[in-house]
Amino acid sequence: MGLARNLLLWASRNRWIESQVRRRSFARRAVRRFMPGEELDAALAATADLKARGFGTVLTQLGEAIADRAEAQAVHDHYIQVLGRIREQALPALISVKPTQLGLDLDAAACAGWIADLAARAGPDLVFIDMEDSNYVDATLALFRRVRERRANVGLCLQAYLRRTPADLEALLPLNPAIRLVKGAYAEPADRAFPRKADVDAAYLALGTRLIDHAAARGAPAPVLGTHDVGLIAECQRRAVAAGLDRRACEVHMLYGIRPGEQARLLREGHVVRVLISYGRAWFRWYLRRLAERPANVWFVVKSLAG
Ligand code: FDA
């Protein structure tokens, strides 16, 4: 899907580039466009600001595969603290967690136990499970099922770019799952993911429509639209009405700093709009994935270089 995208996704996995970039203050300045700060306090303060304007948020601590169980335990304990702060401050915030950051690679049963524990403490709010690269899809689906057996308030992210997702969705539908539908952010081979944007968009709409029709027929949750693609959101609104649901049946979740004008417009139209706020030290890989989504963003980095 374009040289610039592939180059940025390659750089996101290069440790030498990471160590160089993390040291530069220009990079820290550029990153501010997509995250209010590295610390939880910054994410909570941004949530309070957004709350005053009518938005909810989803909080996520950056980080991917970890090396040992103690680190995973620490991530779990951190999220317990986050849920406590959300409750104390009466903030309209959910959490979304990365399975490998909670030790999916090391001990899948413990990972499920920790997420179920977070869901118990978040109840009735949803706890979302992110979807990582395609090597983790099977394990993440199994993880979701395991947690879902214990807690109803858990949601799962599905990626429209994967060729397998329609079949995965069909297998999940009997659970009436809460699904956040995204296009997909990782570098994937063409036999696993559609290389062409037009195919990804068509797959997104087909999956969204399937979930909307299922919601209308079964009273299941309507999908959360995790996208900045306002054309697709408008089409899903039409599909919702055609299925007999309210046009605002789907919540819209967008990333902090991306298309804020559209976020505000959707809110004015009566949608529930949540802004996903990432925070934490491990921003490098995540930030390069944001640049890869829109290589024109590299221009912002260049501008911040200039001061
Ligand atoms: P697309 O890339 O087509 O963008 C649509 C329009 O939005 C563009 O034309 C552009 O104007 C604007 N835009 C999009 N990205 C931008 C950017 N970075 N900077 C500036 N403008 C931009 N992925 C994943 O694999 N697993 C996950 O768990 C999640 N979770 C997740 C949660 C939420 C709430 C969101 C919004 C996204 C994710 N993603 C994700 C990321 C997702 O897969 C995808 O990479 C991005 O959302 C970008 O794709 P869009 O759907 O926005 O469409």
Short mmCIF file of C-alpha atoms and ligand atoms in Angstrom, two decimals:
data_model
loop_
_atom_site.label_atom_id
_atom_site.label_comp_id
_atom_site.label_asym_id
_atom_site.label_seq_id
_atom_site.Cartn_x
_atom_site.Cartn_y
_atom_site.Cartn_z
CA MET A 1 0.00 0.00 0.00
CA GLY A 2 2.63 2.58 -0.81
CA LEU A 3 6.33 2.85 -0.24
CA ALA A 4 6.08 5.52 2.45
CA ARG A 5 3.67 3.43 4.51
CA ASN A 6 5.85 0.32 4.28
CA LEU A 7 8.96 2.30 5.11
CA LEU A 8 7.35 3.82 8.19
CA LEU A 9 6.04 0.43 9.34
CA TRP A 10 9.51 -1.06 8.83
CA ALA A 11 11.07 1.79 10.83
CA SER A 12 8.52 1.19 13.60
CA ARG A 13 10.16 -2.22 14.21
CA ASN A 14 13.77 -0.99 14.07
CA ARG A 15 15.31 -0.66 17.53
CA TRP A 16 18.24 1.50 16.42
CA ILE A 17 15.94 4.06 14.83
CA GLU A 18 13.78 3.91 17.93
CA SER A 19 16.68 4.67 20.24
CA GLN A 20 17.76 7.59 18.04
CA VAL A 21 14.31 9.10 17.73
CA ARG A 22 13.31 8.73 21.38
CA ARG A 23 16.25 10.93 22.40
CA ARG A 24 15.29 13.88 20.23
CA SER A 25 13.18 16.59 21.70
CA PHE A 26 11.69 17.41 18.28
CA ALA A 27 10.19 13.91 18.24
CA ARG A 28 8.65 14.46 21.64
CA ARG A 29 7.14 17.71 20.42
CA ALA A 30 5.74 16.06 17.29
CA VAL A 31 4.23 13.23 19.31
CA ARG A 32 2.24 15.75 21.35
CA ARG A 33 -0.09 16.11 18.41
CA PHE A 34 -1.36 12.58 19.04
CA MET A 35 -0.99 12.24 22.80
CA PRO A 36 -1.52 14.75 25.61
CA GLY A 37 1.47 13.41 27.56
CA GLU A 38 3.41 10.35 28.68
CA GLU A 39 1.83 10.18 32.13
CA LEU A 40 -1.60 8.93 33.19
CA ASP A 41 -2.30 12.33 34.77
CA ALA A 42 -2.10 13.96 31.34
CA ALA A 43 -4.61 11.46 29.93
CA LEU A 44 -6.98 12.03 32.85
CA ALA A 45 -6.68 15.82 32.52
CA ALA A 46 -7.43 15.55 28.79
CA THR A 47 -10.43 13.35 29.63
CA ALA A 48 -11.74 15.99 32.03
CA ASP A 49 -11.41 18.64 29.28
CA LEU A 50 -13.13 16.43 26.74
CA LYS A 51 -15.87 15.58 29.23
CA ALA A 52 -16.63 19.30 29.61
CA ARG A 53 -17.19 19.38 25.84
CA GLY A 54 -19.42 16.30 25.82
CA PHE A 55 -16.95 13.59 24.75
CA GLY A 56 -16.09 10.32 26.41
CA THR A 57 -12.65 8.77 26.16
CA VAL A 58 -10.93 5.41 25.98
CA LEU A 59 -7.57 5.22 27.77
CA THR A 60 -4.74 2.96 26.77
CA GLN A 61 -1.22 2.68 28.11
CA LEU A 62 1.27 2.22 25.29
CA GLY A 63 3.38 -0.91 25.23
CA GLU A 64 3.53 -4.22 23.39
CA ALA A 65 4.92 -7.69 24.02
CA ILE A 66 6.58 -7.76 27.43
CA ALA A 67 9.40 -9.97 28.66
CA ASP A 68 8.15 -11.49 31.88
CA ARG A 69 5.13 -12.15 34.04
CA ALA A 70 6.05 -9.47 36.55
CA GLU A 71 5.79 -6.82 33.82
CA ALA A 72 2.35 -8.10 32.82
CA GLN A 73 1.27 -8.07 36.46
CA ALA A 74 2.48 -4.46 36.68
CA VAL A 75 0.39 -3.52 33.63
CA HIS A 76 -2.66 -5.13 35.24
CA ASP A 77 -1.98 -3.27 38.50
CA HIS A 78 -1.57 -0.03 36.57
CA TYR A 79 -5.00 -0.46 34.94
CA ILE A 80 -6.55 -1.19 38.34
CA GLN A 81 -5.20 2.19 39.41
CA VAL A 82 -6.57 3.79 36.21
CA LEU A 83 -10.05 2.38 36.86
CA GLY A 84 -9.87 3.69 40.43
CA ARG A 85 -8.94 7.19 39.25
CA ILE A 86 -11.71 7.14 36.61
CA ARG A 87 -14.25 6.24 39.28
CA GLU A 88 -12.93 8.74 41.86
CA GLN A 89 -13.07 11.59 39.36
CA ALA A 90 -16.37 10.42 37.78
CA LEU A 91 -14.81 10.52 34.31
CA PRO A 92 -16.57 9.07 31.23
CA ALA A 93 -13.57 6.88 30.34
CA LEU A 94 -13.19 3.23 29.36
CA ILE A 95 -9.95 1.30 29.06
CA SER A 96 -8.62 -0.64 26.08
CA VAL A 97 -5.83 -3.17 26.63
CA LYS A 98 -3.23 -4.85 24.43
CA PRO A 99 -3.16 -8.61 25.04
CA THR A 100 0.61 -9.00 24.61
CA GLN A 101 1.18 -6.23 27.13
CA LEU A 102 -0.80 -8.34 29.59
CA GLY A 103 1.30 -11.40 28.88
CA LEU A 104 -0.70 -13.23 26.20
CA ASP A 105 2.58 -14.68 24.88
CA LEU A 106 3.70 -15.88 28.27
CA ASP A 107 0.59 -17.22 29.98
CA ALA A 108 -2.73 -16.98 28.15
CA ALA A 109 -4.74 -18.16 31.15
CA ALA A 110 -3.24 -15.53 33.44
CA CYS A 111 -3.82 -12.90 30.75
CA ALA A 112 -7.52 -13.86 30.58
CA GLY A 113 -7.72 -13.79 34.36
CA TRP A 114 -6.26 -10.30 34.52
CA ILE A 115 -8.59 -8.92 31.87
CA ALA A 116 -11.59 -10.55 33.56
CA ASP A 117 -10.47 -8.92 36.80
CA LEU A 118 -10.25 -5.52 35.10
CA ALA A 119 -13.73 -6.04 33.62
CA ALA A 120 -15.08 -6.95 37.07
CA ARG A 121 -13.73 -3.68 38.43
CA ALA A 122 -14.88 -1.64 35.41
CA GLY A 123 -18.42 -3.02 35.44
CA PRO A 124 -20.79 -2.00 33.97
CA ASP A 125 -18.39 -0.18 31.61
CA LEU A 126 -16.82 -2.15 28.79
CA VAL A 127 -13.16 -3.12 28.75
CA PHE A 128 -11.90 -3.37 25.17
CA ILE A 129 -9.30 -5.82 23.92
CA ASP A 130 -7.14 -4.41 21.11
CA MET A 131 -6.22 -6.53 18.10
CA GLU A 132 -2.49 -6.69 17.35
CA ASP A 133 -0.72 -8.13 14.31
CA SER A 134 -2.15 -11.14 12.50
CA ASN A 135 0.06 -13.65 14.34
CA TYR A 136 -2.01 -12.95 17.45
CA VAL A 137 -5.52 -13.15 16.03
CA ASP A 138 -6.23 -16.78 17.00
CA ALA A 139 -4.89 -16.30 20.50
CA THR A 140 -6.78 -13.03 20.90
CA LEU A 141 -10.08 -14.55 19.77
CA ALA A 142 -9.58 -17.40 22.25
CA LEU A 143 -8.71 -14.84 24.92
CA PHE A 144 -11.87 -12.86 24.22
CA ARG A 145 -14.00 -16.01 24.50
CA ARG A 146 -12.36 -16.96 27.78
CA VAL A 147 -12.94 -13.56 29.33
CA ARG A 148 -16.43 -13.34 27.87
CA GLU A 149 -17.40 -16.60 29.63
CA ARG A 150 -16.70 -14.82 32.90
CA ARG A 151 -17.68 -11.22 32.17
CA ALA A 152 -20.24 -9.78 29.75
CA ASN A 153 -18.68 -6.29 29.74
CA VAL A 154 -15.73 -7.06 27.50
CA GLY A 155 -15.39 -5.82 23.91
CA LEU A 156 -13.10 -6.89 21.08
CA CYS A 157 -11.45 -5.04 18.23
CA LEU A 158 -11.71 -6.64 14.76
CA GLN A 159 -9.68 -5.51 11.74
CA ALA A 160 -11.41 -5.14 8.38
CA TYR A 161 -8.17 -5.50 6.36
CA LEU A 162 -7.75 -9.17 7.31
CA ARG A 163 -9.19 -11.64 4.81
CA ARG A 164 -10.20 -13.93 7.68
CA THR A 165 -12.27 -11.41 9.63
CA PRO A 166 -15.70 -12.14 8.05
CA ALA A 167 -15.36 -15.79 9.13
CA ASP A 168 -14.12 -14.77 12.59
CA LEU A 169 -17.07 -12.44 12.97
CA GLU A 170 -19.59 -15.13 11.97
CA ALA A 171 -18.13 -17.43 14.61
CA LEU A 172 -18.43 -14.70 17.25
CA LEU A 173 -21.94 -13.47 16.44
CA PRO A 174 -23.79 -16.07 18.57
CA LEU A 175 -22.17 -14.36 21.58
CA ASN A 176 -23.73 -10.98 20.62
CA PRO A 177 -20.30 -9.47 21.10
CA ALA A 178 -19.41 -5.80 21.56
CA ILE A 179 -17.12 -5.16 18.59
CA ARG A 180 -14.96 -2.14 17.79
CA LEU A 181 -14.44 -2.27 14.06
CA VAL A 182 -11.19 -0.78 12.70
CA LYS A 183 -9.41 -0.98 9.36
CA GLY A 184 -6.13 -2.38 10.79
CA ALA A 185 -2.79 -0.74 11.47
CA TYR A 186 -0.01 -3.32 10.98
CA ALA A 187 2.19 -4.32 8.02
CA GLU A 188 0.62 -7.58 6.82
CA PRO A 189 1.38 -9.82 3.85
CA ALA A 190 -1.08 -9.74 0.94
CA ASP A 191 -2.26 -13.28 1.58
CA ARG A 192 -3.51 -12.18 5.00
CA ALA A 193 -4.67 -8.59 4.48
CA PHE A 194 -6.05 -6.67 1.52
CA PRO A 195 -3.27 -4.49 0.13
CA ARG A 196 -5.69 -2.06 -1.59
CA LYS A 197 -7.45 0.62 0.41
CA ALA A 198 -10.61 0.24 -1.67
CA ASP A 199 -10.86 -3.43 -0.66
CA VAL A 200 -10.29 -2.59 3.00
CA ASP A 201 -13.02 0.05 2.88
CA ALA A 202 -15.45 -2.35 1.19
CA ALA A 203 -14.67 -5.01 3.80
CA TYR A 204 -15.22 -2.47 6.57
CA LEU A 205 -18.65 -1.58 5.24
CA ALA A 206 -19.65 -5.22 4.77
CA LEU A 207 -18.59 -6.10 8.34
CA GLY A 208 -20.25 -2.98 9.75
CA THR A 209 -23.47 -3.81 7.92
CA ARG A 210 -23.41 -7.40 9.20
CA LEU A 211 -23.03 -6.16 12.77
CA ILE A 212 -25.71 -3.50 12.36
CA ASP A 213 -28.19 -6.03 10.90
CA HIS A 214 -27.36 -8.47 13.70
CA ALA A 215 -27.89 -5.72 16.29
CA ALA A 216 -31.28 -4.90 14.78
CA ALA A 217 -32.37 -8.54 14.57
CA ARG A 218 -31.05 -9.75 17.94
CA GLY A 219 -30.86 -6.67 20.15
CA ALA A 220 -27.08 -7.17 20.18
CA PRO A 221 -24.73 -4.19 20.61
CA ALA A 222 -24.29 -2.09 17.47
CA PRO A 223 -20.65 -1.94 16.38
CA VAL A 224 -18.34 0.77 17.63
CA LEU A 225 -16.93 2.48 14.54
CA GLY A 226 -13.23 2.95 15.29
CA THR A 227 -12.37 5.04 12.25
CA HIS A 228 -11.76 8.58 11.03
CA ASP A 229 -13.31 7.73 7.69
CA VAL A 230 -16.40 9.93 7.83
CA GLY A 231 -17.67 8.58 4.49
CA LEU A 232 -17.82 5.09 5.99
CA ILE A 233 -19.44 6.43 9.15
CA ALA A 234 -22.13 8.14 7.05
CA GLU A 235 -22.74 4.91 5.14
CA CYS A 236 -23.06 2.98 8.40
CA GLN A 237 -25.58 5.58 9.58
CA ARG A 238 -27.64 4.86 6.47
CA ARG A 239 -27.36 1.11 7.01
CA ALA A 240 -28.50 1.55 10.62
CA VAL A 241 -31.61 3.43 9.51
CA ALA A 242 -32.31 0.82 6.81
CA ALA A 243 -32.11 -1.88 9.51
CA GLY A 244 -34.62 -0.01 11.67
CA LEU A 245 -32.12 1.41 14.18
CA ASP A 246 -31.45 5.02 15.08
CA ARG A 247 -28.91 6.59 12.73
CA ARG A 248 -26.74 7.25 15.78
CA ALA A 249 -26.89 3.64 16.95
CA CYS A 250 -23.14 3.15 16.49
CA GLU A 251 -20.73 4.85 18.85
CA VAL A 252 -17.81 6.49 17.06
CA HIS A 253 -14.30 6.22 18.50
CA MET A 254 -11.46 8.27 17.04
CA LEU A 255 -7.88 8.85 18.09
CA TYR A 256 -6.85 11.89 20.07
CA GLY A 257 -5.74 14.71 17.77
CA ILE A 258 -7.08 13.20 14.56
CA ARG A 259 -9.94 15.00 12.78
CA PRO A 260 -11.11 16.91 15.88
CA GLY A 261 -13.52 18.95 13.73
CA GLU A 262 -15.28 15.77 12.60
CA GLN A 263 -15.33 14.49 16.17
CA ALA A 264 -17.14 17.68 17.22
CA ARG A 265 -19.57 17.51 14.29
CA LEU A 266 -20.56 13.90 15.09
CA LEU A 267 -21.05 14.87 18.72
CA ARG A 268 -23.31 17.77 17.69
CA GLU A 269 -25.31 15.32 15.59
CA GLY A 270 -26.01 13.33 18.73
CA HIS A 271 -23.51 10.49 18.42
CA VAL A 272 -21.71 9.09 21.39
CA VAL A 273 -18.13 10.01 20.47
CA ARG A 274 -15.17 8.72 22.40
CA VAL A 275 -11.61 9.88 21.91
CA LEU A 276 -8.96 7.21 22.34
CA ILE A 277 -6.10 8.65 24.38
CA SER A 278 -2.78 6.83 24.45
CA TYR A 279 -0.16 7.64 27.03
CA GLY A 280 3.07 6.10 28.30
CA ARG A 281 6.74 5.99 27.45
CA ALA A 282 6.51 3.33 24.73
CA TRP A 283 5.21 5.67 22.08
CA PHE A 284 7.70 5.05 19.26
CA ARG A 285 6.13 2.06 17.44
CA TRP A 286 2.66 3.35 17.98
CA TYR A 287 3.59 6.81 16.72
CA LEU A 288 5.15 5.46 13.54
CA ARG A 289 1.96 3.48 12.86
CA ARG A 290 0.04 6.79 13.09
CA LEU A 291 2.46 8.36 10.60
CA ALA A 292 2.11 5.36 8.29
CA GLU A 293 -1.67 5.82 8.25
CA ARG A 294 -1.13 9.16 6.65
CA PRO A 295 2.44 9.69 5.45
CA ALA A 296 1.57 13.38 4.94
CA ASN A 297 1.84 13.54 8.75
CA VAL A 298 5.60 13.31 8.35
CA TRP A 299 5.29 16.96 7.34
CA PHE A 300 4.24 17.78 10.91
CA VAL A 301 7.45 16.17 12.14
CA VAL A 302 9.48 18.21 9.70
CA LYS A 303 7.69 21.37 10.84
CA SER A 304 8.41 20.60 14.48
CA LEU A 305 12.05 20.04 13.54
CA ALA A 306 12.05 23.63 12.42
CA GLY A 307 10.93 24.54 15.93
P1 FDA B 1 -8.16 5.90 6.81
O1 FDA B 1 -6.74 5.56 7.10
O2 FDA B 1 -8.71 5.58 5.48
O3 FDA B 1 -8.38 7.42 7.13
C1 FDA B 1 -9.57 8.11 6.86
C2 FDA B 1 -9.24 9.60 6.92
O4 FDA B 1 -8.94 9.96 8.27
C3 FDA B 1 -7.98 9.96 6.11
O5 FDA B 1 -8.29 10.36 4.84
C4 FDA B 1 -7.39 11.07 6.93
O6 FDA B 1 -7.95 12.29 6.53
C5 FDA B 1 -7.81 10.79 8.35
N1 FDA B 1 -6.74 10.11 9.09
C6 FDA B 1 -6.64 8.79 9.36
N2 FDA B 1 -5.54 8.51 10.08
C7 FDA B 1 -4.93 9.70 10.27
C8 FDA B 1 -3.75 10.09 10.93
N3 FDA B 1 -2.96 9.19 11.54
N4 FDA B 1 -3.42 11.39 10.91
C9 FDA B 1 -4.20 12.31 10.30
N5 FDA B 1 -5.34 12.00 9.65
C10 FDA B 1 -5.70 10.72 9.63
N6 FDA B 1 -5.76 -0.82 14.71
C11 FDA B 1 -5.45 -2.10 15.01
O7 FDA B 1 -4.84 -2.79 14.18
N7 FDA B 1 -5.81 -2.64 16.22
C12 FDA B 1 -6.52 -1.92 17.14
O8 FDA B 1 -6.84 -2.44 18.23
C13 FDA B 1 -6.89 -0.59 16.82
N8 FDA B 1 -7.62 0.17 17.67
C14 FDA B 1 -8.10 1.39 17.26
C15 FDA B 1 -9.02 2.08 18.06
C16 FDA B 1 -9.57 3.27 17.61
C17 FDA B 1 -10.56 4.00 18.45
C18 FDA B 1 -9.18 3.80 16.34
C19 FDA B 1 -9.77 5.08 15.81
C20 FDA B 1 -8.26 3.13 15.56
C21 FDA B 1 -7.70 1.93 16.01
N9 FDA B 1 -6.79 1.24 15.24
C22 FDA B 1 -6.47 -0.06 15.58
C23 FDA B 1 -6.15 1.88 14.05
C24 FDA B 1 -6.91 1.56 12.77
O9 FDA B 1 -6.71 0.22 12.42
C25 FDA B 1 -6.44 2.45 11.61
O10 FDA B 1 -5.07 2.21 11.37
C26 FDA B 1 -6.64 3.93 11.83
O11 FDA B 1 -7.86 4.19 12.46
C27 FDA B 1 -6.61 4.71 10.48
O12 FDA B 1 -7.61 4.25 9.63
P2 FDA B 1 -9.01 4.99 9.41
O13 FDA B 1 -10.08 4.01 9.74
O14 FDA B 1 -9.08 6.24 10.15
O15 FDA B 1 -9.12 5.17 7.84
#
